PDB file of C-alpha atoms in Angstrom:
ATOM      1  CA  LEU A 252      74.195 205.046 174.154  1.00  0.00           C
ATOM      2  CA  ARG A 253      73.510 207.956 172.038  1.00  0.00           C
ATOM      3  CA  LYS A 254      77.095 208.253 170.320  1.00  0.00           C
ATOM      4  CA  CYS A 255      76.768 204.386 169.843  1.00  0.00           C
ATOM      5  CA  LYS A 256      73.183 205.085 167.570  1.00  0.00           C
ATOM      6  CA  SER A 257      74.828 208.012 165.662  1.00  0.00           C
ATOM      7  CA  PHE A 258      77.895 206.219 165.148  1.00  0.00           C
ATOM      8  CA  SER A 259      75.891 203.023 163.977  1.00  0.00           C
ATOM      9  CA  ARG A 260      73.606 205.807 161.577  1.00  0.00           C
ATOM     10  CA  PHE A 261      76.845 206.938 160.081  1.00  0.00           C
ATOM     11  CA  TRP A 262      78.517 203.520 159.396  1.00  0.00           C
ATOM     12  CA  LEU A 263      75.061 202.340 157.762  1.00  0.00           C
ATOM     13  CA  ARG A 264      75.151 205.431 155.465  1.00  0.00           C
ATOM     14  CA  LYS A 265      78.826 204.683 154.711  1.00  0.00           C
ATOM     15  CA  GLN A 266      77.866 201.244 153.711  1.00  0.00           C
ATOM     16  CA  ILE A 267      74.863 202.226 151.626  1.00  0.00           C
ATOM     17  CA  LEU A 268      76.819 204.951 149.796  1.00  0.00           C
ATOM     18  CA  LEU A 269      79.795 202.099 149.310  1.00  0.00           C
ATOM     19  CA  MET A 270      77.463 199.476 147.737  1.00  0.00           C
ATOM     20  CA  LYS A 271      75.773 202.162 145.583  1.00  0.00           C
ATOM     21  CA  LEU A 272      79.241 203.091 144.065  1.00  0.00           C
ATOM     22  CA  ILE A 273      80.068 199.378 143.756  1.00  0.00           C
ATOM     23  CA  ARG A 274      77.171 198.562 141.973  1.00  0.00           C
ATOM     24  CA  SER A 275      77.266 201.798 139.783  1.00  0.00           C
ATOM     25  CA  LEU A 276      80.994 200.785 138.879  1.00  0.00           C
ATOM     26  CA  MET A 277      79.822 197.120 137.912  1.00  0.00           C
ATOM     27  CA  GLY A 278      77.002 198.291 135.718  1.00  0.00           C
ATOM     28  CA  ILE A 279      79.735 200.678 133.931  1.00  0.00           C
ATOM     29  CA  PHE A 280      81.860 197.647 133.804  1.00  0.00           C
ATOM     30  CA  PHE A 281      79.243 195.307 132.307  1.00  0.00           C
ATOM     31  CA  LEU A 282      77.984 198.071 129.828  1.00  0.00           C
ATOM     32  CA  SER A 283      81.394 198.836 128.686  1.00  0.00           C
ATOM     33  CA  SER A 284      82.225 195.011 127.782  1.00  0.00           C
ATOM     34  CA  PHE A 285      79.732 195.446 125.082  1.00  0.00           C
ATOM     35  CA  LEU A 286      81.464 198.330 123.667  1.00  0.00           C
ATOM     36  CA  VAL A 287      84.855 196.930 123.753  1.00  0.00           C
ATOM     37  CA  THR A 288      84.248 193.594 121.845  1.00  0.00           C
ATOM     38  CA  PRO A 289      85.473 193.580 118.414  1.00  0.00           C
ATOM     39  CA  SER A 290      82.780 193.668 115.955  1.00  0.00           C
ATOM     40  CA  PHE A 291      83.061 191.407 112.876  1.00  0.00           C
ATOM     41  CA  ALA A 292      80.245 193.077 110.973  1.00  0.00           C
ATOM     42  CA  ASP A 293      80.424 193.736 107.453  1.00  0.00           C
ATOM     43  CA  GLU A 294      84.257 193.130 107.354  1.00  0.00           C
ATOM     44  CA  GLU A 295      85.762 193.057 103.951  1.00  0.00           C
ATOM     45  CA  ILE A 296      89.172 191.367 102.849  1.00  0.00           C
ATOM     46  CA  ILE A 297      91.153 190.886  99.480  1.00  0.00           C
ATOM     47  CA  CYS A 298      92.422 187.401  98.880  1.00  0.00           C
ATOM     48  CA  LYS A 299      95.043 186.961  96.142  1.00  0.00           C
ATOM     49  CA  VAL A 300      94.494 183.272  95.335  1.00  0.00           C
ATOM     50  CA  LYS A 301      97.408 181.365  93.094  1.00  0.00           C
ATOM     51  CA  GLY A 302      96.018 180.440  89.669  1.00  0.00           C
ATOM     52  CA  GLY A 303      92.567 181.994  90.820  1.00  0.00           C
ATOM     53  CA  GLY A 304      93.365 185.865  90.807  1.00  0.00           C
ATOM     54  CA  GLN A 305      91.977 188.240  93.275  1.00  0.00           C
ATOM     55  CA  ARG A 306      88.612 187.534  95.119  1.00  0.00           C
ATOM     56  CA  ILE A 307      87.087 189.834  97.393  1.00  0.00           C
ATOM     57  CA  PHE A 308      84.875 188.488 100.707  1.00  0.00           C
ATOM     58  CA  LEU A 309      82.466 190.384 102.755  1.00  0.00           C
ATOM     59  CA  LEU A 310      81.369 188.911 106.144  1.00  0.00           C
ATOM     60  CA  ASP A 311      78.063 190.308 106.796  1.00  0.00           C
ATOM     61  CA  SER A 312      77.162 189.734 110.223  1.00  0.00           C
ATOM     62  CA  GLY A 313      73.573 190.193 111.557  1.00  0.00           C
ATOM     63  CA  ILE A 314      72.156 189.822 114.905  1.00  0.00           C
ATOM     64  CA  PHE A 315      70.920 186.438 114.411  1.00  0.00           C
ATOM     65  CA  SER A 316      72.521 184.896 111.440  1.00  0.00           C
ATOM     66  CA  SER A 317      75.724 185.387 109.330  1.00  0.00           C
ATOM     67  CA  LYS A 318      76.852 184.707 105.654  1.00  0.00           C
ATOM     68  CA  VAL A 319      79.633 185.722 103.626  1.00  0.00           C
ATOM     69  CA  LEU A 320      79.237 187.586 100.449  1.00  0.00           C
ATOM     70  CA  TYR A 321      81.583 187.077  97.134  1.00  0.00           C
ATOM     71  CA  LYS A 322      82.519 189.883  94.676  1.00  0.00           C
ATOM     72  CA  LYS A 323      81.910 188.639  91.294  1.00  0.00           C
ATOM     73  CA  PRO A 324      83.655 190.201  88.395  1.00  0.00           C
ATOM     74  CA  ASN A 325      80.733 192.044  87.388  1.00  0.00           C
ATOM     75  CA  GLY A 326      80.816 193.794  90.744  1.00  0.00           C
ATOM     76  CA  LYS A 327      77.849 192.198  92.371  1.00  0.00           C
ATOM     77  CA  PHE A 328      78.135 190.305  95.639  1.00  0.00           C
ATOM     78  CA  VAL A 329      76.498 186.819  95.835  1.00  0.00           C
ATOM     79  CA  ASP A 330      76.073 184.259  98.404  1.00  0.00           C
ATOM     80  CA  TRP A 331      79.873 182.542  98.980  1.00  0.00           C
ATOM     81  CA  CYS A 332      78.482 179.213 100.300  1.00  0.00           C
ATOM     82  CA  PRO A 333      74.763 178.742  99.682  1.00  0.00           C
ATOM     83  CA  GLU A 334      73.666 175.880 101.642  1.00  0.00           C
ATOM     84  CA  THR A 335      72.890 172.841  99.229  1.00  0.00           C
ATOM     85  CA  ASP A 336      72.938 169.152  99.400  1.00  0.00           C
ATOM     86  CA  SER A 337      76.631 169.039  98.679  1.00  0.00           C
ATOM     87  CA  GLN A 338      77.687 172.089 100.222  1.00  0.00           C
ATOM     88  CA  LYS A 339      77.183 173.476 103.858  1.00  0.00           C
ATOM     89  CA  PRO A 340      78.409 176.576 105.642  1.00  0.00           C
ATOM     90  CA  SER A 341      78.967 177.178 109.279  1.00  0.00           C
ATOM     91  CA  PHE A 342      80.543 180.336 111.419  1.00  0.00           C
ATOM     92  CA  GLY A 343      82.712 180.763 114.310  1.00  0.00           C
ATOM     93  CA  ARG A 344      83.952 183.965 115.739  1.00  0.00           C
ATOM     94  CA  GLY A 345      85.074 185.932 112.475  1.00  0.00           C
ATOM     95  CA  THR A 346      85.651 182.825 110.880  1.00  0.00           C
ATOM     96  CA  ALA A 347      83.731 181.033 107.807  1.00  0.00           C
ATOM     97  CA  ILE A 348      83.934 177.240 106.784  1.00  0.00           C
ATOM     98  CA  CYS A 349      82.340 175.728 103.557  1.00  0.00           C
ATOM     99  CA  LYS A 350      82.020 171.930 103.941  1.00  0.00           C
ATOM    100  CA  LEU A 351      82.270 170.473 100.257  1.00  0.00           C
ATOM    101  CA  SER A 352      80.767 167.165  99.272  1.00  0.00           C
ATOM    102  CA  GLY A 353      81.319 165.993  95.611  1.00  0.00           C
ATOM    103  CA  VAL A 354      81.304 169.762  94.469  1.00  0.00           C
ATOM    104  CA  ARG A 355      82.548 170.484  90.862  1.00  0.00           C
ATOM    105  CA  LEU A 356      86.004 172.387  90.787  1.00  0.00           C
ATOM    106  CA  GLN A 357      87.124 173.021  87.473  1.00  0.00           C
ATOM    107  CA  ASN A 358      87.657 169.619  85.977  1.00  0.00           C
ATOM    108  CA  LYS A 359      87.382 167.566  89.050  1.00  0.00           C
ATOM    109  CA  LEU A 360      85.000 166.548  91.910  1.00  0.00           C
ATOM    110  CA  VAL A 361      86.221 167.401  95.643  1.00  0.00           C
ATOM    111  CA  TRP A 362      85.593 166.847  99.130  1.00  0.00           C
ATOM    112  CA  GLY A 363      86.838 168.997 101.662  1.00  0.00           C
ATOM    113  CA  GLU A 364      86.374 172.525 103.531  1.00  0.00           C
ATOM    114  CA  THR A 365      87.408 176.318 102.823  1.00  0.00           C
ATOM    115  CA  VAL A 366      88.041 178.296 105.713  1.00  0.00           C
ATOM    116  CA  ILE A 367      88.128 182.246 105.745  1.00  0.00           C
ATOM    117  CA  ASP A 368      89.473 183.914 108.778  1.00  0.00           C
ATOM    118  CA  PHE A 369      88.470 187.787 108.756  1.00  0.00           C
ATOM    119  CA  VAL A 370      90.417 188.216 112.178  1.00  0.00           C
ATOM    120  CA  LYS A 371      93.560 187.345 110.635  1.00  0.00           C
ATOM    121  CA  PRO A 372      92.847 187.516 107.022  1.00  0.00           C
ATOM    122  CA  SER A 373      93.018 184.320 105.639  1.00  0.00           C
ATOM    123  CA  TRP A 374      91.944 181.857 102.963  1.00  0.00           C
ATOM    124  CA  LYS A 375      92.603 178.179 102.761  1.00  0.00           C
ATOM    125  CA  ARG A 376      91.100 175.364 101.222  1.00  0.00           C
ATOM    126  CA  ARG A 377      91.848 171.591 101.808  1.00  0.00           C
ATOM    127  CA  TYR A 378      90.267 168.830  99.916  1.00  0.00           C
ATOM    128  CA  ARG A 379      90.227 165.257  98.444  1.00  0.00           C
ATOM    129  CA  PHE A 380      90.013 165.062  94.699  1.00  0.00           C
ATOM    130  CA  ALA A 381      88.220 162.618  92.329  1.00  0.00           C
ATOM    131  CA  LYS A 382      87.889 162.411  88.243  1.00  0.00           C
ATOM    132  CA  LEU A 383      84.270 163.492  87.159  1.00  0.00           C
ATOM    133  CA  GLY A 384      82.103 160.556  87.474  1.00  0.00           C
ATOM    134  CA  GLN A 385      84.035 158.828  90.192  1.00  0.00           C
ATOM    135  CA  SER A 386      83.287 158.528  94.044  1.00  0.00           C
ATOM    136  CA  TRP A 387      84.677 159.563  97.333  1.00  0.00           C
ATOM    137  CA  LYS A 388      86.197 156.264  97.820  1.00  0.00           C
ATOM    138  CA  GLN A 389      88.296 156.539  94.438  1.00  0.00           C
ATOM    139  CA  SER A 390      89.260 159.909  95.508  1.00  0.00           C
ATOM    140  CA  GLN A 391      92.981 161.128  96.432  1.00  0.00           C
ATOM    141  CA  PRO A 392      93.919 163.140  99.451  1.00  0.00           C
ATOM    142  CA  GLY A 393      96.243 166.284  99.292  1.00  0.00           C
ATOM    143  CA  GLY A 394      94.638 169.108  97.607  1.00  0.00           C
ATOM    144  CA  ARG A 395      95.505 172.231  99.361  1.00  0.00           C
ATOM    145  CA  GLU A 396      95.196 175.828  98.451  1.00  0.00           C
ATOM    146  CA  THR A 397      95.859 179.094 100.395  1.00  0.00           C
ATOM    147  CA  ALA A 398      95.708 182.949  99.461  1.00  0.00           C
ATOM    148  CA  PHE A 399      97.350 185.951 100.695  1.00  0.00           C
ATOM    149  CA  CYS A 400      94.925 188.250 102.187  1.00  0.00           C
ATOM    150  CA  LYS A 401      94.359 191.209 103.887  1.00  0.00           C
ATOM    151  CA  HIS A 402      91.807 193.889 105.001  1.00  0.00           C
ATOM    152  CA  ARG A 403      90.395 196.331 102.601  1.00  0.00           C
TER     153      ARG A 403
END
């Protein structure tokens, strides 16, 4: 009976040590998952848009909000897609989308979206367009622009 009790205590201690080891390993794995995930905070890309020159975009990712900044020719960063009645930004994982509705682009009105991907650097715009003063119903499909982009 004594041998059985000592064996039982030994086995119980061994199980407790094993559980502590497993708990520690799970804690380390959980904490390391935060360190391994890619961070898109303050990523900058340079895009060469055909007919538009070079544009520099900065993804400013905060804890509770994200925004994309655009570098103007004078060197200042400004909001790339300020939220208004006619345009609305949205964000995905490393991606920014600006929805346009009746926004003036050069000498025409456009309805569509511009997508900037900071993971695989790219800039794309798809839209419908119409002459100034016309409505969406009178617009034509087929407006597309793309750019070659790279990380800075």
